[in-house]
Amino acid sequence: MDTQTIATLILVGSFLVMIFFRFPIAFAIGISTAGTIFYLGLPLEQLVQNMVGGVNKFTLMAVPFFIIAGEIMGAGGISNRLITLSNALVGWLRGGLAMVNILASMFFGGISGSSTADTASIGSIMIPMMKKQGYDAEFSTNVTMASSVQGLLIPPSHNMVIFAMVAGGVSVGRLFLAGMIPGIFLGVALMIYSFFISIKRQYPKGDAFSVRNILVASKDSILGLFTVIIVVVGVVGGVFTATESAAIAVVYAFFITFFVYKEIPLKNFWKILERSINTLSIVLILIALSTAFGWVLSYLRIPALVAEFILSLTSSKILILMMLNIMLLLLGMIMDMSSIILIASPILLPVVLKLGMDPVHFGVLLVFNLGIGLITPPVGGTLFIGSAISGVKIERLAKTMLPFYLVMIFVLIIVTYVPEAVMAIPNLIMPTR
């Protein structure tokens, strides 16, 4: 075998072996990259230079700001207000609390941009409430986890920012807009399924419909929801960049949480920062190491080889996209979301570009697939949080999640094969020149 083939086997083989033996993902990426660079006889300075270059980007500054803004709003009472608003809007339906759960996740996801934060915040309130009203513990948890994926699609989403950085030249504003319809469509699909299940199991209705309650709840929650408007309108309108909008969102969230809502004391801000730094440190380490990993991939021409291989299997766009979805779903079951975005994007982008798919469309498709991965075993972070809150074993949750997986895959198929469902809003509001 030639040097390139052996180096590829070292890089990919050692990485997969370490993943199989449950090494921390950062160690798996770093060790496989360093080993391959050493074998190729390249200076190890390449590893450090690429790691530094990976995090030394202005666009990337948006990620910590979005994380901090989401943590502040999540801790500052916005969850309760969004649940109250959602209850006024849909709580009167059969299975009203399930609908409230999904709608609250839709609202909160647009603030936190995180599936795990959504499940921890909304779930800690809604799951006990649903169980008390007679809902099954498994159903209550499954609704919470499935609906939390909306937060990854509905803007602002720091994972979209990471993809834009890796893809290079992809508009963050167009990505934000592209996630809107899929995120809302996912919520509607989950509501329809939950409604029929609620009829079948005779889950209770909530209070009667009241316009007055809607107006009162809207007034109480509008300041929190305005965070999304600031970010999306600001970025899309060209008023400021994604990074600037994220910084403004932090200042706004800080002011609303500590000086308007006042549900937590100012001293709690340090705990919020601590949680944010813990999350951010993981993300930045993964970005740094994955950048070096991606550089070695490019050096070995692996993205081009993978593209050629996939395109040689079939010329059918339908089959190729199906294979990519299956691949991403499987990767999402065993790897961290940020790592997959950083590693898979440069490999798969050449494939979808040759198929004529817009990179913005692919970004939404990628994030959606990996969002499903967060609620699948064996390493789904959202699945672990849902289990911890509800007390239901992960094995039981994974089994009872099967109907929800089917609903989500149905929406994924629509997102994959109906480009207009993703690109209609960005093409209307931010058309490419």
Tab-separated table of C-alpha atoms in Angstrom:
chain	number	residue	atom	x	y	z
A	1	MET	CA	0.000	0.000	0.000
A	2	ASP	CA	1.144	3.520	-0.710
A	3	THR	CA	1.771	6.175	1.931
A	4	GLN	CA	-1.545	7.957	1.360
A	5	THR	CA	-3.580	4.764	1.844
A	6	ILE	CA	-1.735	3.830	5.036
A	7	ALA	CA	-2.124	7.354	6.411
A	8	THR	CA	-5.850	7.248	5.662
A	9	LEU	CA	-6.182	3.929	7.467
A	10	ILE	CA	-4.310	5.320	10.466
A	11	LEU	CA	-6.448	8.456	10.595
A	12	VAL	CA	-9.867	6.868	10.082
A	13	GLY	CA	-9.096	3.477	11.633
A	14	SER	CA	-7.645	4.776	14.885
A	15	PHE	CA	-10.486	7.296	15.185
A	16	LEU	CA	-13.172	4.617	14.769
A	17	VAL	CA	-11.440	2.224	17.164
A	18	MET	CA	-11.279	4.875	19.872
A	19	ILE	CA	-14.936	5.780	19.299
A	20	PHE	CA	-15.825	2.084	19.637
A	21	PHE	CA	-13.998	1.892	22.966
A	22	ARG	CA	-15.823	5.028	24.149
A	23	PHE	CA	-12.827	7.363	24.251
A	24	PRO	CA	-13.841	11.001	24.788
A	25	ILE	CA	-14.458	12.398	21.324
A	26	ALA	CA	-11.820	15.125	21.720
A	27	PHE	CA	-9.159	12.526	22.563
A	28	ALA	CA	-10.188	10.355	19.602
A	29	ILE	CA	-9.909	13.272	17.181
A	30	GLY	CA	-6.657	14.625	18.625
A	31	ILE	CA	-4.780	11.313	18.928
A	32	SER	CA	-5.751	10.089	15.443
A	33	THR	CA	-4.751	13.438	13.923
A	34	ALA	CA	-1.408	13.596	15.741
A	35	GLY	CA	-0.611	9.971	14.856
A	36	THR	CA	-1.317	10.554	11.163
A	37	ILE	CA	0.746	13.753	11.053
A	38	PHE	CA	3.616	11.912	12.748
A	39	TYR	CA	3.420	9.032	10.240
A	40	LEU	CA	3.423	11.416	7.280
A	41	GLY	CA	6.576	13.029	8.623
A	42	LEU	CA	4.941	16.445	8.804
A	43	PRO	CA	5.949	18.862	11.585
A	44	LEU	CA	3.679	18.543	14.634
A	45	GLU	CA	3.482	22.326	14.555
A	46	GLN	CA	0.856	21.759	11.847
A	47	LEU	CA	-1.437	20.323	14.507
A	48	VAL	CA	-1.076	23.344	16.769
A	49	GLN	CA	-1.301	25.880	13.934
A	50	ASN	CA	-4.531	24.360	12.622
A	51	MET	CA	-6.017	24.169	16.111
A	52	VAL	CA	-5.289	27.841	16.729
A	53	GLY	CA	-6.512	28.778	13.259
A	54	GLY	CA	-9.735	26.873	13.863
A	55	VAL	CA	-10.788	29.016	16.801
A	56	ASN	CA	-9.210	32.288	15.645
A	57	LYS	CA	-12.212	33.376	13.582
A	58	PHE	CA	-14.469	36.375	14.098
A	59	THR	CA	-17.629	34.457	13.110
A	60	LEU	CA	-16.962	31.909	15.837
A	61	MET	CA	-17.365	34.606	18.508
A	62	ALA	CA	-21.116	34.362	17.953
A	63	VAL	CA	-21.155	30.873	19.506
A	64	PRO	CA	-20.230	31.821	23.115
A	65	PHE	CA	-22.570	34.809	23.029
A	66	PHE	CA	-25.521	32.679	21.858
A	67	ILE	CA	-24.726	30.086	24.531
A	68	ILE	CA	-24.611	32.720	27.282
A	69	ALA	CA	-27.820	34.414	26.079
A	70	GLY	CA	-29.630	31.072	26.083
A	71	GLU	CA	-28.388	30.226	29.578
A	72	ILE	CA	-29.473	33.625	30.942
A	73	MET	CA	-32.960	33.446	29.445
A	74	GLY	CA	-33.357	29.813	30.492
A	75	ALA	CA	-32.515	30.588	34.106
A	76	GLY	CA	-34.433	33.843	34.335
A	77	GLY	CA	-38.061	32.748	34.296
A	78	ILE	CA	-38.697	32.837	30.552
A	79	SER	CA	-39.565	29.096	30.581
A	80	ASN	CA	-42.557	29.640	32.871
A	81	ARG	CA	-43.818	32.565	30.790
A	82	LEU	CA	-43.557	30.606	27.553
A	83	ILE	CA	-45.400	27.661	29.090
A	84	THR	CA	-48.165	30.033	30.247
A	85	LEU	CA	-48.428	31.530	26.746
A	86	SER	CA	-48.467	28.089	25.132
A	87	ASN	CA	-51.138	26.921	27.554
A	88	ALA	CA	-53.339	29.876	26.628
A	89	LEU	CA	-52.900	29.116	22.922
A	90	VAL	CA	-53.308	25.319	22.763
A	91	GLY	CA	-53.928	24.019	26.296
A	92	TRP	CA	-57.685	23.760	25.690
A	93	LEU	CA	-57.214	20.933	23.161
A	94	ARG	CA	-57.409	17.233	23.990
A	95	GLY	CA	-53.961	16.361	25.283
A	96	GLY	CA	-53.457	20.065	25.873
A	97	LEU	CA	-50.353	19.722	28.033
A	98	ALA	CA	-48.599	17.764	25.284
A	99	MET	CA	-49.423	20.587	22.857
A	100	VAL	CA	-48.217	23.129	25.404
A	101	ASN	CA	-44.971	21.202	25.769
A	102	ILE	CA	-44.332	21.226	22.010
A	103	LEU	CA	-45.279	24.869	21.515
A	104	ALA	CA	-43.218	25.979	24.521
A	105	SER	CA	-40.239	24.108	23.067
A	106	MET	CA	-40.795	25.911	19.776
A	107	PHE	CA	-40.703	29.276	21.536
A	108	PHE	CA	-37.869	28.422	23.922
A	109	GLY	CA	-35.795	26.751	21.208
A	110	GLY	CA	-35.765	30.048	19.370
A	111	ILE	CA	-34.097	31.551	22.431
A	112	SER	CA	-31.713	28.806	23.598
A	113	GLY	CA	-30.806	27.189	20.262
A	114	SER	CA	-30.091	23.993	22.188
A	115	SER	CA	-31.955	20.696	22.420
A	116	THR	CA	-30.408	19.774	25.765
A	117	ALA	CA	-31.116	23.215	27.293
A	118	ASP	CA	-34.705	23.021	26.040
A	119	THR	CA	-35.238	19.578	27.579
A	120	ALA	CA	-33.637	20.575	30.879
A	121	SER	CA	-35.593	23.833	31.182
A	122	ILE	CA	-39.003	22.953	29.731
A	123	GLY	CA	-38.835	19.312	30.793
A	124	SER	CA	-38.156	20.039	34.451
A	125	ILE	CA	-41.483	21.914	34.536
A	126	MET	CA	-43.648	20.071	32.020
A	127	ILE	CA	-42.783	16.425	32.685
A	128	PRO	CA	-43.840	16.465	36.376
A	129	MET	CA	-46.891	18.564	35.436
A	130	MET	CA	-47.967	16.097	32.737
A	131	LYS	CA	-47.442	13.078	34.995
A	132	LYS	CA	-49.577	14.740	37.685
A	133	GLN	CA	-52.389	15.244	35.148
A	134	GLY	CA	-52.401	11.533	34.215
A	135	TYR	CA	-50.036	11.398	31.246
A	136	ASP	CA	-47.674	8.429	30.989
A	137	ALA	CA	-44.144	9.222	32.169
A	138	GLU	CA	-42.712	7.825	28.922
A	139	PHE	CA	-45.038	9.850	26.700
A	140	SER	CA	-44.393	13.033	28.690
A	141	THR	CA	-40.635	12.609	28.350
A	142	ASN	CA	-40.752	11.599	24.709
A	143	VAL	CA	-42.811	14.655	23.746
A	144	THR	CA	-40.331	16.887	25.552
A	145	MET	CA	-37.260	15.334	23.917
A	146	ALA	CA	-38.685	15.153	20.390
A	147	SER	CA	-39.931	18.743	20.431
A	148	SER	CA	-36.581	20.002	21.752
A	149	VAL	CA	-35.028	19.334	18.328
A	150	GLN	CA	-36.953	22.367	17.076
A	151	GLY	CA	-34.459	24.498	18.996
A	152	LEU	CA	-31.673	23.395	16.665
A	153	LEU	CA	-33.590	24.515	13.582
A	154	ILE	CA	-35.481	27.631	14.655
A	155	PRO	CA	-33.081	30.595	14.838
A	156	PRO	CA	-30.828	31.549	16.419
A	157	SER	CA	-28.830	28.302	16.473
A	158	HIS	CA	-25.129	28.262	17.312
A	159	ASN	CA	-24.802	24.960	15.436
A	160	MET	CA	-25.858	26.778	12.270
A	161	VAL	CA	-23.089	29.297	12.953
A	162	ILE	CA	-20.551	26.463	13.296
A	163	PHE	CA	-21.713	24.969	9.992
A	164	ALA	CA	-21.471	28.357	8.255
A	165	MET	CA	-17.898	28.685	9.503
A	166	VAL	CA	-16.889	25.209	8.295
A	167	ALA	CA	-18.698	25.457	4.960
A	168	GLY	CA	-17.104	28.828	4.207
A	169	GLY	CA	-19.050	31.574	2.494
A	170	VAL	CA	-22.469	30.338	3.619
A	171	SER	CA	-24.708	33.134	4.899
A	172	VAL	CA	-25.661	32.790	8.554
A	173	GLY	CA	-28.772	34.872	7.874
A	174	ARG	CA	-29.941	32.520	5.123
A	175	LEU	CA	-29.271	29.534	7.391
A	176	PHE	CA	-31.350	31.099	10.160
A	177	LEU	CA	-34.232	31.740	7.776
A	178	ALA	CA	-33.958	28.261	6.238
A	179	GLY	CA	-34.511	26.569	9.601
A	180	MET	CA	-37.846	28.264	10.262
A	181	ILE	CA	-40.242	26.181	8.140
A	182	PRO	CA	-38.632	22.798	9.029
A	183	GLY	CA	-38.668	23.712	12.743
A	184	ILE	CA	-42.306	24.786	12.694
A	185	PHE	CA	-43.311	21.851	10.484
A	186	LEU	CA	-41.671	19.469	12.966
A	187	GLY	CA	-43.660	21.030	15.800
A	188	VAL	CA	-46.945	20.771	13.882
A	189	ALA	CA	-46.269	17.114	12.973
A	190	LEU	CA	-45.548	16.270	16.615
A	191	MET	CA	-48.732	18.093	17.691
A	192	ILE	CA	-50.869	16.122	15.234
A	193	TYR	CA	-49.396	12.824	16.408
A	194	SER	CA	-49.787	13.803	20.081
A	195	PHE	CA	-53.394	14.864	19.495
A	196	PHE	CA	-54.389	11.460	18.124
A	197	ILE	CA	-52.513	9.636	20.879
A	198	SER	CA	-54.251	11.838	23.455
A	199	ILE	CA	-57.669	10.943	22.015
A	200	LYS	CA	-56.777	7.248	22.046
A	201	ARG	CA	-55.532	7.320	25.641
A	202	GLN	CA	-58.114	9.858	26.844
A	203	TYR	CA	-55.594	12.367	28.124
A	204	PRO	CA	-57.283	15.430	29.671
A	205	LYS	CA	-58.053	18.829	28.178
A	206	GLY	CA	-56.890	22.033	29.822
A	207	ASP	CA	-58.818	25.179	30.663
A	208	ALA	CA	-61.327	26.567	28.182
A	209	PHE	CA	-60.070	28.804	25.376
A	210	SER	CA	-59.796	32.449	26.418
A	211	VAL	CA	-58.680	35.404	24.301
A	212	ARG	CA	-58.040	37.358	27.486
A	213	ASN	CA	-55.604	34.707	28.743
A	214	ILE	CA	-53.752	34.823	25.426
A	215	LEU	CA	-53.410	38.597	25.584
A	216	VAL	CA	-52.209	38.547	29.195
A	217	ALA	CA	-49.702	35.733	28.551
A	218	SER	CA	-48.454	37.403	25.361
A	219	LYS	CA	-47.856	40.665	27.200
A	220	ASP	CA	-45.944	38.834	29.924
A	221	SER	CA	-43.707	36.854	27.540
A	222	ILE	CA	-43.150	39.300	24.667
A	223	LEU	CA	-39.950	40.737	26.150
A	224	GLY	CA	-38.374	37.272	26.209
A	225	LEU	CA	-39.476	36.416	22.687
A	226	PHE	CA	-38.117	39.745	21.469
A	227	THR	CA	-34.617	38.232	21.780
A	228	VAL	CA	-35.300	36.167	18.662
A	229	ILE	CA	-36.575	39.198	16.786
A	230	ILE	CA	-33.430	41.167	17.627
A	231	VAL	CA	-31.155	38.443	16.324
A	232	VAL	CA	-33.041	37.347	13.214
A	233	VAL	CA	-34.187	40.761	12.010
A	234	GLY	CA	-30.806	42.293	12.769
A	235	VAL	CA	-28.838	39.659	10.852
A	236	VAL	CA	-31.272	39.292	7.967
A	237	GLY	CA	-31.719	43.050	7.633
A	238	GLY	CA	-27.974	43.578	7.523
A	239	VAL	CA	-28.080	45.841	10.587
A	240	PHE	CA	-25.324	43.815	12.235
A	241	THR	CA	-23.398	40.565	11.811
A	242	ALA	CA	-24.252	37.278	13.532
A	243	THR	CA	-21.501	37.930	16.075
A	244	GLU	CA	-22.738	41.442	16.827
A	245	SER	CA	-26.333	40.243	17.103
A	246	ALA	CA	-25.284	37.536	19.557
A	247	ALA	CA	-23.481	40.090	21.731
A	248	ILE	CA	-26.537	42.365	21.685
A	249	ALA	CA	-28.717	39.374	22.609
A	250	VAL	CA	-26.560	38.765	25.703
A	251	VAL	CA	-26.880	42.391	26.849
A	252	TYR	CA	-30.625	42.358	26.205
A	253	ALA	CA	-31.130	38.996	27.948
A	254	PHE	CA	-29.087	40.213	30.932
A	255	PHE	CA	-31.171	43.363	31.283
A	256	ILE	CA	-34.552	41.614	30.899
A	257	THR	CA	-33.660	38.767	33.257
A	258	PHE	CA	-32.092	40.707	36.124
A	259	PHE	CA	-33.787	44.094	35.914
A	260	VAL	CA	-37.257	43.379	34.476
A	261	TYR	CA	-38.261	39.818	35.418
A	262	LYS	CA	-36.103	39.808	38.578
A	263	GLU	CA	-36.895	36.156	39.345
A	264	ILE	CA	-33.281	35.336	40.176
A	265	PRO	CA	-30.735	37.480	42.054
A	266	LEU	CA	-27.852	39.108	40.221
A	267	LYS	CA	-25.343	36.904	42.052
A	268	ASN	CA	-26.684	33.904	40.058
A	269	PHE	CA	-25.112	35.424	36.967
A	270	TRP	CA	-21.779	33.882	37.954
A	271	LYS	CA	-23.320	30.408	38.039
A	272	ILE	CA	-24.796	31.064	34.598
A	273	LEU	CA	-21.380	32.110	33.310
A	274	GLU	CA	-19.846	28.989	34.848
A	275	ARG	CA	-22.309	26.725	33.021
A	276	SER	CA	-21.762	28.665	29.804
A	277	ILE	CA	-17.983	28.358	30.089
A	278	ASN	CA	-18.256	24.619	30.715
A	279	THR	CA	-20.326	24.221	27.539
A	280	LEU	CA	-18.143	26.601	25.550
A	281	SER	CA	-14.872	24.928	26.570
A	282	ILE	CA	-16.124	21.622	25.159
A	283	VAL	CA	-17.260	23.267	21.940
A	284	LEU	CA	-14.011	25.188	21.404
A	285	ILE	CA	-11.802	22.174	22.103
A	286	LEU	CA	-13.797	20.166	19.575
A	287	ILE	CA	-13.611	22.964	17.003
A	288	ALA	CA	-9.844	23.325	17.450
A	289	LEU	CA	-9.104	19.592	17.174
A	290	SER	CA	-11.649	19.014	14.408
A	291	THR	CA	-10.059	21.791	12.331
A	292	ALA	CA	-6.731	19.971	12.512
A	293	PHE	CA	-8.494	16.690	11.708
A	294	GLY	CA	-10.185	18.330	8.724
A	295	TRP	CA	-6.850	19.690	7.492
A	296	VAL	CA	-5.398	16.165	7.458
A	297	LEU	CA	-8.507	14.919	5.647
A	298	SER	CA	-7.997	17.548	2.962
A	299	TYR	CA	-4.254	16.834	2.782
A	300	LEU	CA	-5.059	13.179	2.053
A	301	ARG	CA	-7.794	14.186	-0.437
A	302	ILE	CA	-10.341	12.102	1.500
A	303	PRO	CA	-13.315	14.449	0.820
A	304	ALA	CA	-12.732	14.221	-2.923
A	305	LEU	CA	-12.296	10.445	-2.755
A	306	VAL	CA	-15.476	10.012	-0.706
A	307	ALA	CA	-17.408	12.191	-3.141
A	308	GLU	CA	-16.134	10.182	-6.099
A	309	PHE	CA	-16.989	6.911	-4.364
A	310	ILE	CA	-20.543	7.902	-3.430
A	311	LEU	CA	-21.255	9.337	-6.866
A	312	SER	CA	-19.874	6.172	-8.483
A	313	LEU	CA	-22.395	3.987	-6.643
A	314	THR	CA	-25.416	5.553	-8.316
A	315	SER	CA	-26.387	8.587	-10.331
A	316	SER	CA	-29.762	8.825	-8.577
A	317	LYS	CA	-30.022	11.972	-6.458
A	318	ILE	CA	-32.811	10.345	-4.439
A	319	LEU	CA	-30.647	7.361	-3.481
A	320	ILE	CA	-27.570	9.461	-2.722
A	321	LEU	CA	-29.516	11.750	-0.398
A	322	MET	CA	-31.036	8.700	1.266
A	323	MET	CA	-27.535	7.292	1.869
A	324	LEU	CA	-26.345	10.609	3.297
A	325	ASN	CA	-29.309	10.739	5.674
A	326	ILE	CA	-28.682	7.198	6.890
A	327	MET	CA	-24.982	7.961	7.334
A	328	LEU	CA	-25.679	11.122	9.334
A	329	LEU	CA	-28.322	9.424	11.488
A	330	LEU	CA	-25.867	6.641	12.353
A	331	LEU	CA	-23.079	9.115	13.105
A	332	GLY	CA	-25.472	11.100	15.307
A	333	MET	CA	-26.027	7.981	17.410
A	334	ILE	CA	-22.353	7.619	18.360
A	335	MET	CA	-20.753	11.076	18.132
A	336	ASP	CA	-21.130	14.592	19.451
A	337	MET	CA	-23.112	16.972	17.231
A	338	SER	CA	-20.474	19.687	16.909
A	339	SER	CA	-17.803	17.120	16.021
A	340	ILE	CA	-19.885	15.678	13.204
A	341	ILE	CA	-20.615	19.135	11.777
A	342	LEU	CA	-16.913	19.947	11.817
A	343	ILE	CA	-15.736	16.629	10.398
A	344	ALA	CA	-18.542	15.606	8.033
A	345	SER	CA	-19.264	18.983	6.425
A	346	PRO	CA	-16.039	19.245	4.376
A	347	ILE	CA	-16.415	15.593	3.349
A	348	LEU	CA	-20.063	15.668	2.285
A	349	LEU	CA	-20.327	19.209	0.903
A	350	PRO	CA	-18.590	18.297	-2.384
A	351	VAL	CA	-21.136	15.496	-2.824
A	352	VAL	CA	-24.234	17.632	-2.339
A	353	LEU	CA	-22.809	20.474	-4.419
A	354	LYS	CA	-22.374	18.072	-7.346
A	355	LEU	CA	-26.002	17.078	-6.864
A	356	GLY	CA	-26.984	20.734	-7.208
A	357	MET	CA	-28.115	21.100	-3.575
A	358	ASP	CA	-27.761	24.546	-2.033
A	359	PRO	CA	-25.269	24.452	0.889
A	360	VAL	CA	-27.879	26.255	3.026
A	361	HIS	CA	-30.305	23.387	2.366
A	362	PHE	CA	-27.604	20.892	3.283
A	363	GLY	CA	-26.827	22.785	6.495
A	364	VAL	CA	-30.434	22.448	7.672
A	365	LEU	CA	-30.503	18.798	6.614
A	366	LEU	CA	-27.276	18.115	8.513
A	367	VAL	CA	-28.427	19.818	11.722
A	368	PHE	CA	-31.824	18.082	11.598
A	369	ASN	CA	-30.231	14.642	11.231
A	370	LEU	CA	-27.863	15.270	14.095
A	371	GLY	CA	-30.703	16.648	16.217
A	372	ILE	CA	-32.420	13.280	15.925
A	373	GLY	CA	-29.108	11.735	16.981
A	374	LEU	CA	-29.292	13.654	20.272
A	375	ILE	CA	-32.354	11.643	21.298
A	376	THR	CA	-31.070	8.222	20.214
A	377	PRO	CA	-28.878	5.791	22.176
A	378	PRO	CA	-26.101	5.125	22.972
A	379	VAL	CA	-24.735	8.669	23.447
A	380	GLY	CA	-27.719	10.981	22.920
A	381	GLY	CA	-27.234	13.856	25.356
A	382	THR	CA	-30.892	14.887	25.307
A	383	LEU	CA	-31.937	11.293	25.956
A	384	PHE	CA	-29.825	11.199	29.130
A	385	ILE	CA	-31.308	14.482	30.384
A	386	GLY	CA	-34.863	13.298	29.704
A	387	SER	CA	-34.165	10.083	31.604
A	388	ALA	CA	-32.664	11.977	34.548
A	389	ILE	CA	-35.664	14.325	34.836
A	390	SER	CA	-38.387	11.699	34.446
A	391	GLY	CA	-36.731	8.762	36.202
A	392	VAL	CA	-37.540	6.486	33.254
A	393	LYS	CA	-34.684	4.223	32.141
A	394	ILE	CA	-32.977	5.084	28.871
A	395	GLU	CA	-33.749	1.647	27.418
A	396	ARG	CA	-37.459	2.191	28.058
A	397	LEU	CA	-37.398	5.710	26.612
A	398	ALA	CA	-35.585	4.567	23.456
A	399	LYS	CA	-38.225	1.869	22.901
A	400	THR	CA	-41.223	4.142	23.455
A	401	MET	CA	-39.631	6.861	21.292
A	402	LEU	CA	-40.046	4.723	18.149
A	403	PRO	CA	-43.310	6.392	16.970
A	404	PHE	CA	-41.739	9.823	17.536
A	405	TYR	CA	-38.686	8.767	15.518
A	406	LEU	CA	-41.012	7.848	12.654
A	407	VAL	CA	-42.728	11.245	12.792
A	408	MET	CA	-39.372	13.008	12.773
A	409	ILE	CA	-38.054	10.906	9.894
A	410	PHE	CA	-41.207	11.731	7.922
A	411	VAL	CA	-40.458	15.440	8.387
A	412	LEU	CA	-36.795	14.762	7.530
A	413	ILE	CA	-37.854	13.178	4.228
A	414	ILE	CA	-39.915	16.265	3.365
A	415	VAL	CA	-36.979	18.515	4.252
A	416	THR	CA	-34.644	16.361	2.135
A	417	TYR	CA	-36.672	16.016	-1.034
A	418	VAL	CA	-38.721	19.222	-1.065
A	419	PRO	CA	-36.139	22.038	-1.273
A	420	GLU	CA	-38.872	24.688	-1.247
A	421	ALA	CA	-39.750	23.663	2.317
A	422	VAL	CA	-36.294	24.866	3.343
A	423	MET	CA	-35.326	27.513	0.800
A	424	ALA	CA	-38.606	29.404	0.297
A	425	ILE	CA	-38.080	31.970	3.078
A	426	PRO	CA	-34.339	32.629	2.520
A	427	ASN	CA	-34.872	32.933	-1.241
A	428	LEU	CA	-37.723	35.381	-0.646
A	429	ILE	CA	-36.113	37.552	2.026
A	430	MET	CA	-32.375	37.153	1.287
A	431	PRO	CA	-32.100	36.138	-2.370
A	432	THR	CA	-28.582	35.420	-3.612
A	433	ARG	CA	-27.266	37.843	-6.179
